[in-house]
Amino acid sequence: MRAPLCLLLLVAHAVDMLPLNRRKKQVGTGLGGNCTGCVICSEENGCSTCQQRLFLFIRREGIRQYGKCVHDCPPGYFGVRGQEVNRCKKCGATCESCFSQDFCIQCKRRFYLYKGKCLPTCPPGTVAQQSTWECQEECELGPWGSWSPCTHNGKTCGSAWGLETRVREAGRAGREEAATCQVLSESRQCPIRRPCPGESNPNQKKSGRDRRPRKDRKLDGRGEGRPRPAPA
């Protein structure tokens, strides 16, 4: 009698352990059908707890939801790390891709990106860039700077025509705003009339010492180098 009774107890215990064994296998057949990287997973709802450094992404379809563990959150979501679970949270309604709930990286169609926000129109003081759908700060240029030294082939000396340049930079104080502004410049011709070190001035007149002496007077035909006779 004892042997059949023990056999019945073992069969009953095995039947009770079937649901638990299914959960431990972590093989789901729900919406995703994948429990990879899960710590706790069920067939109906997928993952509910992920391994360390993975994010829990909850996908909803109607009234059903299914959890999945991912390395990176999909587009339209951003990752938030917590003490117990790392979760993927959805970006704002007008945001296509975001870094956090308050900072967008790319906006949805017909919205302009401005300092992490998605706006239907660009604010005053900015210009809408249709190619990138971003709002760019308008440039406020400052006064013209001083003319640079006159140079020719990289030299500021010699006797030639050179060029001098001046620039007009953005008048805004902010680095980010000034970086978007185009710097204007203009050049003009200028004369260079300064001798280089070790060179003589080409315009300096030659001194009298450098002049050649006058040629000797031509002698008459009586004889070269002979003195004339005194009159009788």
C-alpha positions as a printed NumPy array, in Angstrom:
array([[  0.   ,   0.   ,   0.   ],
       [  2.826,   2.381,   0.733],
       [  4.362,   2.132,  -2.769],
       [  1.178,   3.172,  -4.714],
       [  0.568,   5.991,  -2.256],
       [  4.062,   7.411,  -2.714],
       [  3.676,   7.187,  -6.488],
       [  0.433,   9.184,  -6.343],
       [  2.079,  11.865,  -4.211],
       [  4.973,  12.239,  -6.667],
       [  2.586,  12.613,  -9.649],
       [  0.544,  15.272,  -7.81 ],
       [  3.673,  17.214,  -6.926],
       [  4.873,  17.118, -10.554],
       [  1.551,  18.49 , -11.796],
       [  1.714,  21.359,  -9.3  ],
       [  5.247,  22.269, -10.445],
       [  4.393,  22.55 , -14.154],
       [  3.349,  26.284, -14.109],
       [  6.428,  27.181, -12.081],
       [  8.728,  25.355, -14.48 ],
       [  7.172,  27.208, -17.393],
       [  7.948,  30.564, -15.753],
       [ 11.509,  29.55 , -14.958],
       [ 12.169,  28.62 , -18.574],
       [ 11.524,  32.284, -19.495],
       [ 10.149,  31.368, -22.9  ],
       [  7.156,  33.549, -23.821],
       [  4.618,  33.233, -26.584],
       [  2.958,  36.642, -26.097],
       [  3.205,  39.716, -28.326],
       [  6.99 ,  39.603, -28.581],
       [  7.612,  35.92 , -28.038],
       [ 11.072,  36.678, -26.63 ],
       [ 12.298,  36.745, -23.018],
       [ 15.97 ,  37.278, -23.812],
       [ 17.727,  39.22 , -21.056],
       [ 14.799,  38.879, -18.632],
       [ 15.015,  38.02 , -14.962],
       [ 11.266,  37.519, -14.577],
       [  9.169,  36.705, -17.638],
       [  5.695,  35.326, -18.354],
       [  3.939,  34.092, -21.472],
       [  1.121,  36.61 , -21.14 ],
       [  3.049,  39.852, -20.415],
       [  6.63 ,  39.079, -21.355],
       [  9.441,  40.57 , -19.271],
       [  8.762,  42.434, -16.068],
       [ 12.349,  42.612, -14.77 ],
       [ 15.514,  42.831, -16.864],
       [ 19.13 ,  41.98 , -16.294],
       [ 21.509,  44.694, -15.167],
       [ 22.228,  47.512, -17.702],
       [ 19.257,  46.525, -19.885],
       [ 16.15 ,  48.687, -20.308],
       [ 12.595,  47.424, -19.9  ],
       [ 10.52 ,  48.467, -22.908],
       [  6.737,  48.097, -22.513],
       [  4.85 ,  47.853, -25.791],
       [  1.102,  48.355, -25.699],
       [ -1.416,  47.07 , -28.211],
       [ -4.952,  47.954, -27.228],
       [ -5.542,  46.804, -23.692],
       [ -2.635,  44.375, -23.752],
       [  0.994,  45.15 , -22.978],
       [  4.167,  43.153, -23.38 ],
       [  7.604,  43.774, -21.825],
       [ 10.917,  43.351, -23.587],
       [ 14.514,  43.88 , -22.417],
       [ 16.634,  45.976, -24.815],
       [ 20.116,  47.505, -24.835],
       [ 18.903,  50.791, -26.342],
       [ 15.446,  52.297, -26.275],
       [ 13.711,  52.513, -29.694],
       [ 13.081,  55.845, -31.491],
       [ 10.537,  57.979, -29.688],
       [ 11.696,  56.729, -26.275],
       [ 14.525,  57.577, -23.891],
       [ 16.15 ,  55.472, -21.177],
       [ 15.858,  56.205, -17.467],
       [ 18.011,  54.226, -15.058],
       [ 16.588,  53.371, -11.651],
       [ 17.695,  51.532,  -8.562],
       [ 15.57 ,  48.493,  -9.346],
       [ 14.519,  48.707, -13.008],
       [ 15.8  ,  50.661, -16.022],
       [ 12.841,  51.739, -18.12 ],
       [ 12.176,  53.203, -21.572],
       [  9.915,  56.235, -21.367],
       [  8.125,  57.881, -24.266],
       [  9.173,  61.268, -25.645],
       [  6.796,  64.206, -25.932],
       [  3.908,  64.243, -28.386],
       [  5.753,  66.499, -30.883],
       [  9.155,  64.873, -30.437],
       [ 10.469,  62.202, -32.789],
       [ 13.668,  61.51 , -30.846],
       [ 14.728,  62.85 , -27.468],
       [ 17.496,  62.827, -24.897],
       [ 15.091,  63.292, -21.991],
       [ 11.489,  64.276, -21.37 ],
       [ 12.4  ,  67.974, -21.632],
       [ 15.029,  67.895, -24.403],
       [ 14.226,  66.84 , -27.972],
       [ 16.839,  65.926, -30.568],
       [ 14.527,  65.645, -33.585],
       [ 10.979,  66.878, -33.987],
       [  8.055,  65.341, -35.773],
       [  6.904,  66.638, -39.133],
       [  5.926,  70.338, -39.341],
       [  7.592,  71.212, -36.027],
       [ 10.795,  73.25 , -35.649],
       [ 13.545,  72.358, -33.192],
       [ 14.71 ,  75.209, -30.967],
       [ 16.881,  74.62 , -27.883],
       [ 15.49 ,  71.13 , -27.281],
       [ 11.856,  72.135, -27.847],
       [  9.565,  71.364, -30.783],
       [  7.59 ,  74.435, -31.836],
       [  5.034,  75.015, -34.616],
       [  6.736,  78.339, -35.507],
       [ 10.13 ,  79.827, -34.711],
       [ 10.199,  82.485, -31.958],
       [ 11.069,  86.159, -32.643],
       [ 14.742,  86.772, -33.273],
       [ 15.2  ,  83.47 , -35.087],
       [ 14.969,  82.27 , -38.686],
       [ 13.352,  78.989, -39.772],
       [ 15.709,  76.673, -41.675],
       [ 13.544,  74.595, -44.   ],
       [ 16.341,  72.133, -44.815],
       [ 16.879,  71.065, -41.192],
       [ 13.598,  72.25 , -39.602],
       [ 15.499,  74.169, -36.955],
       [ 15.275,  77.734, -35.65 ],
       [ 18.546,  79.611, -36.09 ],
       [ 19.454,  82.777, -34.211],
       [ 19.564,  85.949, -36.306],
       [ 23.029,  87.482, -36.56 ],
       [ 23.772,  90.943, -35.191],
       [ 27.105,  92.024, -36.631],
       [ 29.358,  94.419, -34.776],
       [ 31.443,  97.289, -36.223],
       [ 34.312,  96.783, -38.661],
       [ 37.684,  96.068, -37.102],
       [ 41.004,  97.763, -37.889],
       [ 42.865,  97.165, -41.138],
       [ 45.594,  94.553, -40.994],
       [ 49.2  ,  95.372, -41.982],
       [ 49.794,  95.67 , -45.711],
       [ 51.444,  92.486, -46.994],
       [ 52.703,  91.099, -50.288],
       [ 53.533,  87.396, -50.477],
       [ 53.632,  87.328, -46.7  ],
       [ 56.02 ,  90.283, -46.406],
       [ 55.345,  93.753, -45.055],
       [ 58.458,  95.296, -46.637],
       [ 59.735,  95.902, -50.119],
       [ 58.464,  97.97 , -53.01 ],
       [ 55.192,  96.528, -54.348],
       [ 51.426,  96.612, -54.074],
       [ 49.995,  94.494, -51.283],
       [ 46.672,  93.756, -49.581],
       [ 45.224,  94.749, -46.239],
       [ 42.125,  93.131, -44.692],
       [ 39.577,  93.875, -42.008],
       [ 36.763,  91.745, -40.566],
       [ 33.324,  92.26 , -39.071],
       [ 32.338,  89.721, -36.444],
       [ 29.092,  88.961, -34.63 ],
       [ 28.174,  91.409, -31.925],
       [ 26.436,  88.822, -29.692],
       [ 28.115,  87.771, -26.474],
       [ 26.978,  84.139, -26.477],
       [ 29.402,  81.633, -28.007],
       [ 26.665,  79.414, -29.432],
       [ 24.891,  82.364, -31.066],
       [ 28.101,  83.85 , -32.451],
       [ 29.143,  80.48 , -33.9  ],
       [ 26.11 ,  80.424, -36.224],
       [ 26.853,  83.89 , -37.637],
       [ 28.998,  84.305, -40.727],
       [ 32.062,  86.537, -40.308],
       [ 32.347,  89.21 , -43.017],
       [ 35.681,  90.409, -44.389],
       [ 36.928,  92.802, -47.066],
       [ 40.329,  93.558, -48.599],
       [ 41.876,  96.426, -50.539],
       [ 45.152,  97.202, -52.264],
       [ 47.836,  99.181, -50.463],
       [ 51.346, 100.372, -51.42 ],
       [ 54.436,  98.995, -49.704],
       [ 57.387, 101.423, -49.678],
       [ 59.609, 100.161, -46.903],
       [ 62.972,  98.472, -47.433],
       [ 63.437,  95.046, -45.945],
       [ 66.242,  94.531, -43.395],
       [ 69.6  ,  94.208, -45.118],
       [ 68.362,  95.729, -48.391],
       [ 69.086,  99.212, -49.72 ],
       [ 66.33 , 101.61 , -50.51 ],
       [ 65.612, 101.353, -54.232],
       [ 64.336, 104.949, -54.306],
       [ 67.414, 106.468, -52.698],
       [ 69.454, 108.663, -55.106],
       [ 73.053, 107.844, -55.698],
       [ 75.503, 110.141, -53.984],
       [ 78.097, 112.191, -55.811],
       [ 80.859, 109.881, -54.711],
       [ 79.459, 107.134, -56.835],
       [ 79.479, 109.238, -59.988],
       [ 82.1  , 108.443, -62.561],
       [ 84.767, 111.188, -63.264],
       [ 84.466, 113.153, -66.454],
       [ 86.482, 112.053, -69.414],
       [ 89.685, 113.967, -70.086],
       [ 89.593, 116.62 , -72.71 ],
       [ 90.482, 115.585, -76.148],
       [ 93.963, 116.562, -77.091],
       [ 94.625, 118.463, -80.351],
       [ 96.219, 116.859, -83.327],
       [ 99.727, 118.165, -82.689],
       [100.619, 115.268, -80.64 ],
       [ 99.125, 113.31 , -77.864],
       [100.439, 114.397, -74.539],
       [102.945, 116.995, -75.982],
       [102.913, 120.602, -74.712],
       [102.305, 123.417, -77.2  ],
       [105.463, 125.503, -78.271],
       [105.683, 129.089, -77.078],
       [105.103, 131.787, -79.737],
       [108.225, 133.41 , -81.337]])
